[in-house]
C-alpha cells in the first residue's frame, strides 16, 4: 500500500497509536524521534505477541492494522530524519559561508594596510 493510501486509511478509520494513552496520526508528526521509536517498539511488540498467540498463519484485520501503523511510523521517522539531515547540511553550509566571508574581510583589510599612502589618499578622496 502506498504512503498516500496508508494515510488515507489511517484518517478514515481514525487510527490511533499507543503513546501516553492513544494519539492520532496527526499527533505523530509532533513527536520526537525517540518518542516515535517508542511507539514503533510498542507496535512491534504487539505484532510479535499476535504472531505468538496464533496457530494459523492467516492475517487478521488487527494484524493488517498493526502493519499499517508500523509503516506510517517508519515513514514519519524517515521524513523527520531527512529533514534533520537537511537542517544540519544547511547549518554546515551557512557556517562555512560565514568563515569564507571572514577570511575575505581579513584579506581586504590586509590589502588596505599594504596599500601605499597615495592609493589610500585616492580612495579617501573618491569616497568624498
mmCIF file of N, CA and C in Angstrom:
data_model
loop_
_atom_site.group_PDB
_atom_site.id
_atom_site.type_symbol
_atom_site.label_atom_id
_atom_site.label_comp_id
_atom_site.label_asym_id
_atom_site.label_seq_id
_atom_site.Cartn_x
_atom_site.Cartn_y
_atom_site.Cartn_z
ATOM 1 N N UNK A 1 0.850 -1.182 0.000
ATOM 2 C CA UNK A 1 0.000 0.000 0.000
ATOM 3 C C UNK A 1 0.889 1.236 0.000
ATOM 4 N N UNK A 2 0.551 2.219 -0.814
ATOM 5 C CA UNK A 2 1.378 3.426 -0.879
ATOM 6 C C UNK A 2 1.173 4.273 0.368
ATOM 7 N N UNK A 3 2.119 5.208 0.579
ATOM 8 C CA UNK A 3 2.038 6.061 1.760
ATOM 9 C C UNK A 3 0.774 6.909 1.753
ATOM 10 N N UNK A 4 0.389 7.401 0.558
ATOM 11 C CA UNK A 4 -0.819 8.215 0.470
ATOM 12 C C UNK A 4 -2.022 7.393 0.907
ATOM 13 N N UNK A 5 -2.120 6.164 0.410
ATOM 14 C CA UNK A 5 -3.240 5.309 0.793
ATOM 15 C C UNK A 5 -3.197 4.964 2.276
ATOM 16 N N UNK A 6 -1.997 4.767 2.821
ATOM 17 C CA UNK A 6 -1.882 4.474 4.253
ATOM 18 C C UNK A 6 -2.447 5.613 5.089
ATOM 19 N N UNK A 7 -2.089 6.824 4.717
ATOM 20 C CA UNK A 7 -2.571 7.974 5.476
ATOM 21 C C UNK A 7 -4.072 8.173 5.265
ATOM 22 N N UNK A 8 -4.546 7.854 4.070
ATOM 23 C CA UNK A 8 -5.987 7.939 3.810
ATOM 24 C C UNK A 8 -6.734 6.933 4.676
ATOM 25 N N UNK A 9 -6.245 5.704 4.714
ATOM 26 C CA UNK A 9 -6.867 4.671 5.544
ATOM 27 C C UNK A 9 -6.804 5.078 7.011
ATOM 28 N N UNK A 10 -5.667 5.587 7.428
ATOM 29 C CA UNK A 10 -5.485 5.966 8.836
ATOM 30 C C UNK A 10 -6.452 7.074 9.243
ATOM 31 N N UNK A 11 -6.642 8.053 8.377
ATOM 32 C CA UNK A 11 -7.546 9.143 8.743
ATOM 33 C C UNK A 11 -9.012 8.733 8.635
ATOM 34 N N UNK A 12 -9.326 7.911 7.642
ATOM 35 C CA UNK A 12 -10.722 7.462 7.500
ATOM 36 C C UNK A 12 -11.146 6.567 8.656
ATOM 37 N N UNK A 13 -10.236 5.721 9.121
ATOM 38 C CA UNK A 13 -10.573 4.794 10.207
ATOM 39 C C UNK A 13 -10.273 5.380 11.582
ATOM 40 N N UNK A 14 -9.825 6.617 11.589
ATOM 41 C CA UNK A 14 -9.466 7.296 12.846
ATOM 42 C C UNK A 14 -8.485 6.443 13.650
ATOM 43 N N UNK A 15 -7.436 5.994 12.956
ATOM 44 C CA UNK A 15 -6.428 5.123 13.554
ATOM 45 C C UNK A 15 -5.752 5.823 14.728
ATOM 46 N N UNK A 16 -5.562 5.099 15.788
ATOM 47 C CA UNK A 16 -4.898 5.622 16.979
ATOM 48 C C UNK A 16 -3.645 4.818 17.247
ATOM 49 N N UNK A 17 -2.656 5.506 17.826
ATOM 50 C CA UNK A 17 -1.350 4.906 18.092
ATOM 51 C C UNK A 17 -1.082 4.932 19.589
ATOM 52 N N UNK A 18 -0.400 3.906 20.096
ATOM 53 C CA UNK A 18 -0.146 3.826 21.536
ATOM 54 C C UNK A 18 0.986 4.758 21.962
ATOM 55 N N UNK A 19 0.625 5.846 22.617
ATOM 56 C CA UNK A 19 1.621 6.750 23.188
ATOM 57 C C UNK A 19 0.923 7.562 24.268
ATOM 58 N N UNK A 20 1.282 7.336 25.507
ATOM 59 C CA UNK A 20 0.657 8.016 26.646
ATOM 60 C C UNK A 20 -0.863 7.978 26.495
ATOM 61 N N UNK A 21 -1.375 6.799 26.317
ATOM 62 C CA UNK A 21 -2.792 6.604 26.022
ATOM 63 C C UNK A 21 -2.886 6.273 24.549
ATOM 64 N N UNK A 22 -3.554 7.127 23.799
ATOM 65 C CA UNK A 22 -3.579 6.937 22.352
ATOM 66 C C UNK A 22 -3.581 8.294 21.668
ATOM 67 N N UNK A 23 -2.919 8.348 20.526
ATOM 68 C CA UNK A 23 -2.822 9.601 19.773
ATOM 69 C C UNK A 23 -3.183 9.340 18.315
ATOM 70 N N UNK A 24 -3.494 10.413 17.606
ATOM 71 C CA UNK A 24 -3.878 10.301 16.200
ATOM 72 C C UNK A 24 -2.653 10.362 15.291
ATOM 73 N N UNK A 25 -2.887 10.142 14.020
ATOM 74 C CA UNK A 25 -1.812 10.200 13.021
ATOM 75 C C UNK A 25 -1.184 11.595 13.013
ATOM 76 N N UNK A 26 -2.028 12.610 13.088
ATOM 77 C CA UNK A 26 -1.525 13.986 13.063
ATOM 78 C C UNK A 26 -0.586 14.263 14.231
ATOM 79 N N UNK A 27 -0.907 13.675 15.378
ATOM 80 C CA UNK A 27 -0.083 13.890 16.572
ATOM 81 C C UNK A 27 1.306 13.266 16.436
ATOM 82 N N UNK A 28 1.411 12.225 15.613
ATOM 83 C CA UNK A 28 2.716 11.576 15.425
ATOM 84 C C UNK A 28 3.761 12.562 14.906
ATOM 85 N N UNK A 29 3.331 13.482 14.062
ATOM 86 C CA UNK A 29 4.268 14.447 13.465
ATOM 87 C C UNK A 29 4.895 15.357 14.519
ATOM 88 N N UNK A 30 4.211 15.528 15.646
ATOM 89 C CA UNK A 30 4.718 16.405 16.704
ATOM 90 C C UNK A 30 5.679 15.705 17.654
ATOM 91 N N UNK A 31 5.779 14.379 17.553
ATOM 92 C CA UNK A 31 6.641 13.625 18.467
ATOM 93 C C UNK A 31 8.100 13.699 18.054
ATOM 94 N N UNK A 32 8.974 13.558 19.031
ATOM 95 C CA UNK A 32 10.415 13.489 18.761
ATOM 96 C C UNK A 32 10.749 12.127 18.172
ATOM 97 N N UNK A 33 11.951 12.005 17.648
ATOM 98 C CA UNK A 33 12.374 10.726 17.085
ATOM 99 C C UNK A 33 12.392 9.627 18.142
ATOM 100 N N UNK A 34 12.809 9.960 19.347
ATOM 101 C CA UNK A 34 12.845 8.945 20.401
ATOM 102 C C UNK A 34 11.427 8.519 20.800
ATOM 103 N N UNK A 35 10.495 9.457 20.820
ATOM 104 C CA UNK A 35 9.107 9.112 21.133
ATOM 105 C C UNK A 35 8.517 8.247 20.019
ATOM 106 N N UNK A 36 8.839 8.575 18.768
ATOM 107 C CA UNK A 36 8.371 7.760 17.643
ATOM 108 C C UNK A 36 8.960 6.354 17.715
ATOM 109 N N UNK A 37 10.208 6.274 18.133
ATOM 110 C CA UNK A 37 10.837 4.967 18.288
ATOM 111 C C UNK A 37 10.118 4.162 19.370
ATOM 112 N N UNK A 38 9.697 4.825 20.412
ATOM 113 C CA UNK A 38 8.949 4.170 21.479
ATOM 114 C C UNK A 38 7.612 3.635 20.947
ATOM 115 N N UNK A 39 6.929 4.430 20.134
ATOM 116 C CA UNK A 39 5.669 3.983 19.520
ATOM 117 C C UNK A 39 5.934 2.769 18.639
ATOM 118 N N UNK A 40 7.012 2.842 17.851
ATOM 119 C CA UNK A 40 7.375 1.727 16.970
ATOM 120 C C UNK A 40 7.620 0.455 17.765
ATOM 121 N N UNK A 41 8.367 0.569 18.860
ATOM 122 C CA UNK A 41 8.671 -0.600 19.685
ATOM 123 C C UNK A 41 7.399 -1.211 20.275
ATOM 124 N N UNK A 42 6.482 -0.358 20.703
ATOM 125 C CA UNK A 42 5.222 -0.843 21.252
ATOM 126 C C UNK A 42 4.432 -1.603 20.189
ATOM 127 N N UNK A 43 4.350 -1.021 18.994
ATOM 128 C CA UNK A 43 3.629 -1.673 17.895
ATOM 129 C C UNK A 43 4.303 -2.992 17.507
ATOM 130 N N UNK A 44 5.626 -2.957 17.449
ATOM 131 C CA UNK A 44 6.381 -4.153 17.081
ATOM 132 C C UNK A 44 6.162 -5.267 18.106
ATOM 133 N N UNK A 45 6.111 -4.898 19.377
ATOM 134 C CA UNK A 45 5.852 -5.890 20.430
ATOM 135 C C UNK A 45 4.457 -6.489 20.264
ATOM 136 N N UNK A 46 3.493 -5.657 19.873
ATOM 137 C CA UNK A 46 2.134 -6.154 19.650
ATOM 138 C C UNK A 46 2.102 -7.137 18.478
ATOM 139 N N UNK A 47 2.882 -6.843 17.434
ATOM 140 C CA UNK A 47 2.950 -7.748 16.276
ATOM 141 C C UNK A 47 3.528 -9.082 16.709
ATOM 142 N N UNK A 48 4.616 -9.053 17.461
ATOM 143 C CA UNK A 48 5.253 -10.295 17.920
ATOM 144 C C UNK A 48 4.305 -11.086 18.808
ATOM 145 N N UNK A 49 3.579 -10.384 19.657
ATOM 146 C CA UNK A 49 2.647 -11.056 20.553
ATOM 147 C C UNK A 49 1.511 -11.706 19.763
ATOM 148 N N UNK A 50 1.000 -11.023 18.764
ATOM 149 C CA UNK A 50 -0.108 -11.591 17.984
ATOM 150 C C UNK A 50 0.355 -12.785 17.164
ATOM 151 N N UNK A 51 1.614 -12.772 16.723
ATOM 152 C CA UNK A 51 2.144 -13.915 15.983
ATOM 153 C C UNK A 51 2.340 -15.117 16.896
ATOM 154 N N UNK A 52 2.730 -14.867 18.135
ATOM 155 C CA UNK A 52 2.953 -15.952 19.084
ATOM 156 C C UNK A 52 1.648 -16.622 19.478
ATOM 157 N N UNK A 53 0.586 -15.849 19.554
ATOM 158 C CA UNK A 53 -0.674 -16.382 20.049
ATOM 159 C C UNK A 53 -1.457 -17.148 18.994
ATOM 160 N N UNK A 54 -1.098 -17.018 17.722
ATOM 161 C CA UNK A 54 -1.888 -17.620 16.659
ATOM 162 C C UNK A 54 -1.303 -18.942 16.190
ATOM 163 N N UNK A 55 -2.180 -19.906 15.963
ATOM 164 C CA UNK A 55 -1.768 -21.177 15.389
ATOM 165 C C UNK A 55 -1.875 -21.147 13.873
ATOM 166 N N UNK A 56 -2.592 -20.174 13.362
ATOM 167 C CA UNK A 56 -2.801 -20.049 11.921
ATOM 168 C C UNK A 56 -1.916 -18.950 11.361
ATOM 169 N N UNK A 57 -1.548 -19.108 10.112
ATOM 170 C CA UNK A 57 -0.685 -18.095 9.511
ATOM 171 C C UNK A 57 -1.480 -17.042 8.742
ATOM 172 N N UNK A 58 -2.811 -17.098 8.835
ATOM 173 C CA UNK A 58 -3.632 -16.109 8.141
ATOM 174 C C UNK A 58 -3.603 -14.790 8.904
ATOM 175 N N UNK A 59 -3.651 -13.727 8.129
ATOM 176 C CA UNK A 59 -3.625 -12.407 8.753
ATOM 177 C C UNK A 59 -5.026 -11.981 9.151
ATOM 178 N N UNK A 60 -5.119 -11.462 10.329
ATOM 179 C CA UNK A 60 -6.400 -10.921 10.780
ATOM 180 C C UNK A 60 -6.437 -9.435 10.445
ATOM 181 N N UNK A 61 -7.571 -8.836 10.629
ATOM 182 C CA UNK A 61 -7.730 -7.394 10.395
ATOM 183 C C UNK A 61 -6.812 -6.614 11.339
ATOM 184 N N UNK A 62 -6.670 -7.122 12.558
ATOM 185 C CA UNK A 62 -5.812 -6.459 13.543
ATOM 186 C C UNK A 62 -4.346 -6.495 13.114
ATOM 187 N N UNK A 63 -3.915 -7.612 12.516
ATOM 188 C CA UNK A 63 -2.538 -7.710 12.020
ATOM 189 C C UNK A 63 -2.283 -6.692 10.917
ATOM 190 N N UNK A 64 -3.267 -6.546 10.052
ATOM 191 C CA UNK A 64 -3.135 -5.583 8.957
ATOM 192 C C UNK A 64 -3.064 -4.153 9.482
ATOM 193 N N UNK A 65 -3.880 -3.849 10.482
ATOM 194 C CA UNK A 65 -3.859 -2.518 11.091
ATOM 195 C C UNK A 65 -2.502 -2.255 11.728
ATOM 196 N N UNK A 66 -1.974 -3.247 12.451
ATOM 197 C CA UNK A 66 -0.662 -3.092 13.091
ATOM 198 C C UNK A 66 0.426 -2.849 12.052
ATOM 199 N N UNK A 67 0.384 -3.598 10.948
ATOM 200 C CA UNK A 67 1.385 -3.411 9.893
ATOM 201 C C UNK A 67 1.279 -2.014 9.287
ATOM 202 N N UNK A 68 0.051 -1.546 9.073
ATOM 203 C CA UNK A 68 -0.137 -0.193 8.540
ATOM 204 C C UNK A 68 0.381 0.860 9.520
ATOM 205 N N UNK A 69 0.111 0.650 10.795
ATOM 206 C CA UNK A 69 0.597 1.590 11.811
ATOM 207 C C UNK A 69 2.126 1.642 11.809
ATOM 208 N N UNK A 70 2.750 0.487 11.724
ATOM 209 C CA UNK A 70 4.214 0.432 11.702
ATOM 210 C C UNK A 70 4.757 1.145 10.475
ATOM 211 N N UNK A 71 4.140 0.942 9.333
ATOM 212 C CA UNK A 71 4.594 1.607 8.101
ATOM 213 C C UNK A 71 4.447 3.125 8.204
ATOM 214 N N UNK A 72 3.366 3.580 8.818
ATOM 215 C CA UNK A 72 3.166 5.021 8.998
ATOM 216 C C UNK A 72 4.248 5.595 9.894
ATOM 217 N N UNK A 73 4.527 4.925 11.010
ATOM 218 C CA UNK A 73 5.569 5.408 11.932
ATOM 219 C C UNK A 73 6.931 5.415 11.233
ATOM 220 N N UNK A 74 7.237 4.363 10.481
ATOM 221 C CA UNK A 74 8.507 4.301 9.743
ATOM 222 C C UNK A 74 8.608 5.461 8.748
ATOM 223 N N UNK A 75 7.519 5.736 8.049
ATOM 224 C CA UNK A 75 7.522 6.823 7.069
ATOM 225 C C UNK A 75 7.774 8.173 7.748
ATOM 226 N N UNK A 76 7.070 8.416 8.848
ATOM 227 C CA UNK A 76 7.238 9.692 9.550
ATOM 228 C C UNK A 76 8.663 9.828 10.073
ATOM 229 N N UNK A 77 9.224 8.753 10.598
ATOM 230 C CA UNK A 77 10.618 8.790 11.074
ATOM 231 C C UNK A 77 11.559 9.094 9.914
ATOM 232 N N UNK A 78 11.345 8.468 8.767
ATOM 233 C CA UNK A 78 12.234 8.714 7.621
ATOM 234 C C UNK A 78 12.151 10.163 7.167
ATOM 235 N N UNK A 79 10.952 10.737 7.168
ATOM 236 C CA UNK A 79 10.792 12.151 6.790
ATOM 237 C C UNK A 79 11.501 13.046 7.800
ATOM 238 N N UNK A 80 11.315 12.761 9.080
ATOM 239 C CA UNK A 80 11.952 13.584 10.116
ATOM 240 C C UNK A 80 13.481 13.483 10.051
ATOM 241 N N UNK A 81 14.003 12.279 9.777
ATOM 242 C CA UNK A 81 15.456 12.120 9.648
ATOM 243 C C UNK A 81 15.988 12.889 8.438
ATOM 244 N N UNK A 82 15.248 12.860 7.338
ATOM 245 C CA UNK A 82 15.655 13.597 6.142
ATOM 246 C C UNK A 82 15.631 15.105 6.403
ATOM 247 N N UNK A 83 14.607 15.569 7.107
ATOM 248 C CA UNK A 83 14.527 16.993 7.450
ATOM 249 C C UNK A 83 15.675 17.396 8.374
ATOM 250 N N UNK A 84 15.994 16.538 9.324
ATOM 251 C CA UNK A 84 17.094 16.813 10.253
ATOM 252 C C UNK A 84 18.418 16.899 9.496
ATOM 253 N N UNK A 85 18.640 15.968 8.570
ATOM 254 C CA UNK A 85 19.867 15.973 7.766
ATOM 255 C C UNK A 85 19.942 17.236 6.919
ATOM 256 N N UNK A 86 18.817 17.654 6.364
ATOM 257 C CA UNK A 86 18.794 18.870 5.546
ATOM 258 C C UNK A 86 19.108 20.105 6.394
ATOM 259 N N UNK A 87 18.554 20.158 7.613
ATOM 260 C CA UNK A 87 18.848 21.294 8.510
ATOM 261 C C UNK A 87 20.323 21.324 8.876
ATOM 262 N N UNK A 88 20.887 20.140 9.191
ATOM 263 C CA UNK A 88 22.304 20.076 9.558
ATOM 264 C C UNK A 88 23.188 20.474 8.387
ATOM 265 N N UNK A 89 22.821 20.057 7.169
ATOM 266 C CA UNK A 89 23.566 20.411 5.976
ATOM 267 C C UNK A 89 23.504 21.919 5.730
ATOM 268 N N UNK A 90 22.312 22.503 5.890
ATOM 269 C CA UNK A 90 22.148 23.942 5.703
ATOM 270 C C UNK A 90 22.970 24.718 6.736
ATOM 271 N N UNK A 91 22.984 24.240 7.970
ATOM 272 C CA UNK A 91 23.754 24.900 9.024
ATOM 273 C C UNK A 91 25.248 24.823 8.711
ATOM 274 N N UNK A 92 25.696 23.658 8.260
ATOM 275 C CA UNK A 92 27.102 23.480 7.906
ATOM 276 C C UNK A 92 27.501 24.426 6.771
ATOM 277 N N UNK A 93 26.644 24.529 5.758
ATOM 278 C CA UNK A 93 26.924 25.437 4.635
ATOM 279 C C UNK A 93 26.960 26.890 5.096
ATOM 280 N N UNK A 94 26.029 27.247 5.989
ATOM 281 C CA UNK A 94 25.978 28.619 6.499
ATOM 282 C C UNK A 94 27.256 28.957 7.266
ATOM 283 N N UNK A 95 27.708 28.019 8.112
ATOM 284 C CA UNK A 95 28.923 28.247 8.891
ATOM 285 C C UNK A 95 30.141 28.370 7.975
ATOM 286 N N UNK A 96 30.200 27.532 6.943
ATOM 287 C CA UNK A 96 31.323 27.588 6.007
ATOM 288 C C UNK A 96 31.308 28.905 5.234
ATOM 289 N N UNK A 97 30.123 29.347 4.843
ATOM 290 C CA UNK A 97 29.982 30.615 4.117
ATOM 291 C C UNK A 97 30.448 31.779 4.993
ATOM 292 N N UNK A 98 30.068 31.768 6.271
ATOM 293 C CA UNK A 98 30.487 32.821 7.196
ATOM 294 C C UNK A 98 32.006 32.824 7.365
ATOM 295 N N UNK A 99 32.591 31.648 7.454
ATOM 296 C CA UNK A 99 34.039 31.548 7.609
ATOM 297 C C UNK A 99 34.748 32.112 6.375
ATOM 298 N N UNK A 100 34.235 31.771 5.189
ATOM 299 C CA UNK A 100 34.833 32.290 3.944
ATOM 300 C C UNK A 100 34.707 33.804 3.895
ATOM 301 N N UNK A 101 33.560 34.332 4.317
ATOM 302 C CA UNK A 101 33.369 35.787 4.306
ATOM 303 C C UNK A 101 34.311 36.467 5.295
ATOM 304 N N UNK A 102 34.555 35.841 6.440
ATOM 305 C CA UNK A 102 35.501 36.405 7.414
ATOM 306 C C UNK A 102 36.915 36.440 6.827
ATOM 307 N N UNK A 103 37.295 35.360 6.148
ATOM 308 C CA UNK A 103 38.624 35.312 5.525
ATOM 309 C C UNK A 103 38.737 36.375 4.442
ATOM 310 N N UNK A 104 37.672 36.546 3.658
ATOM 311 C CA UNK A 104 37.677 37.584 2.611
ATOM 312 C C UNK A 104 37.830 38.973 3.223
ATOM 313 N N UNK A 105 37.131 39.216 4.333
ATOM 314 C CA UNK A 105 37.231 40.516 5.000
ATOM 315 C C UNK A 105 38.641 40.742 5.524
ATOM 316 N N UNK A 106 39.250 39.702 6.064
ATOM 317 C CA UNK A 106 40.624 39.801 6.564
ATOM 318 C C UNK A 106 41.587 40.130 5.422
ATOM 319 N N UNK A 107 41.395 39.467 4.282
ATOM 320 C CA UNK A 107 42.260 39.720 3.129
ATOM 321 C C UNK A 107 42.066 41.143 2.601
ATOM 322 N N UNK A 108 40.828 41.643 2.623
ATOM 323 C CA UNK A 108 40.580 43.017 2.194
ATOM 324 C C UNK A 108 41.271 43.995 3.140
ATOM 325 N N UNK A 109 41.219 43.699 4.437
ATOM 326 C CA UNK A 109 41.897 44.551 5.414
ATOM 327 C C UNK A 109 43.404 44.546 5.174
ATOM 328 N N UNK A 110 43.949 43.365 4.891
ATOM 329 C CA UNK A 110 45.387 43.267 4.606
ATOM 330 C C UNK A 110 45.753 44.064 3.359
ATOM 331 N N UNK A 111 44.889 43.977 2.353
ATOM 332 C CA UNK A 111 45.150 44.713 1.115
ATOM 333 C C UNK A 111 45.139 46.213 1.382
ATOM 334 N N UNK A 112 44.217 46.691 2.215
ATOM 335 C CA UNK A 112 44.179 48.116 2.554
ATOM 336 C C UNK A 112 45.416 48.518 3.351
ATOM 337 N N UNK A 113 45.844 47.673 4.274
ATOM 338 C CA UNK A 113 47.019 48.003 5.085
ATOM 339 C C UNK A 113 48.287 47.995 4.252
ATOM 340 N N UNK A 114 48.336 47.193 3.208
ATOM 341 C CA UNK A 114 49.525 47.125 2.365
ATOM 342 C C UNK A 114 49.510 48.153 1.234
ATOM 343 N N UNK A 115 48.415 48.898 1.097
ATOM 344 C CA UNK A 115 48.330 49.920 0.040
ATOM 345 C C UNK A 115 49.222 51.103 0.420
ATOM 346 N N UNK A 116 49.692 51.767 -0.614
ATOM 347 C CA UNK A 116 50.549 52.935 -0.377
ATOM 348 C C UNK A 116 49.704 54.099 0.114
ATOM 349 N N UNK A 117 50.402 55.105 0.656
ATOM 350 C CA UNK A 117 49.714 56.291 1.157
ATOM 351 C C UNK A 117 48.981 56.987 0.022
ATOM 352 N N UNK A 118 49.581 56.998 -1.162
ATOM 353 C CA UNK A 118 48.945 57.659 -2.308
ATOM 354 C C UNK A 118 47.646 56.946 -2.686
ATOM 355 N N UNK A 119 47.686 55.615 -2.700
ATOM 356 C CA UNK A 119 46.483 54.843 -3.035
ATOM 357 C C UNK A 119 45.391 55.055 -1.989
ATOM 358 N N UNK A 120 45.802 55.070 -0.723
ATOM 359 C CA UNK A 120 44.835 55.293 0.345
ATOM 360 C C UNK A 120 44.209 56.680 0.235
ATOM 361 N N UNK A 121 45.042 57.684 -0.107
ATOM 362 C CA UNK A 121 44.530 59.052 -0.255
ATOM 363 C C UNK A 121 43.549 59.129 -1.423
ATOM 364 N N UNK A 122 43.845 58.408 -2.525
ATOM 365 C CA UNK A 122 42.938 58.392 -3.685
ATOM 366 C C UNK A 122 41.603 57.767 -3.288
ATOM 367 N N UNK A 123 41.674 56.668 -2.562
ATOM 368 C CA UNK A 123 40.444 56.009 -2.128
ATOM 369 C C UNK A 123 39.622 56.915 -1.231
ATOM 370 N N UNK A 124 40.310 57.606 -0.349
ATOM 371 C CA UNK A 124 39.623 58.510 0.576
ATOM 372 C C UNK A 124 38.971 59.655 -0.179
ATOM 373 N N UNK A 125 39.675 60.190 -1.162
ATOM 374 C CA UNK A 125 39.113 61.295 -1.975
ATOM 375 C C UNK A 125 37.916 60.825 -2.775
ATOM 376 N N UNK A 126 37.940 59.591 -3.261
ATOM 377 C CA UNK A 126 36.819 59.069 -4.040
ATOM 378 C C UNK A 126 35.566 58.897 -3.176
ATOM 379 N N UNK A 127 35.776 58.628 -1.915
ATOM 380 C CA UNK A 127 34.637 58.474 -1.013
ATOM 381 C C UNK A 127 34.007 59.807 -0.648
ATOM 382 N N UNK A 128 34.730 60.856 -0.878
ATOM 383 C CA UNK A 128 34.134 62.166 -0.653
ATOM 384 C C UNK A 128 34.802 62.891 0.414
#
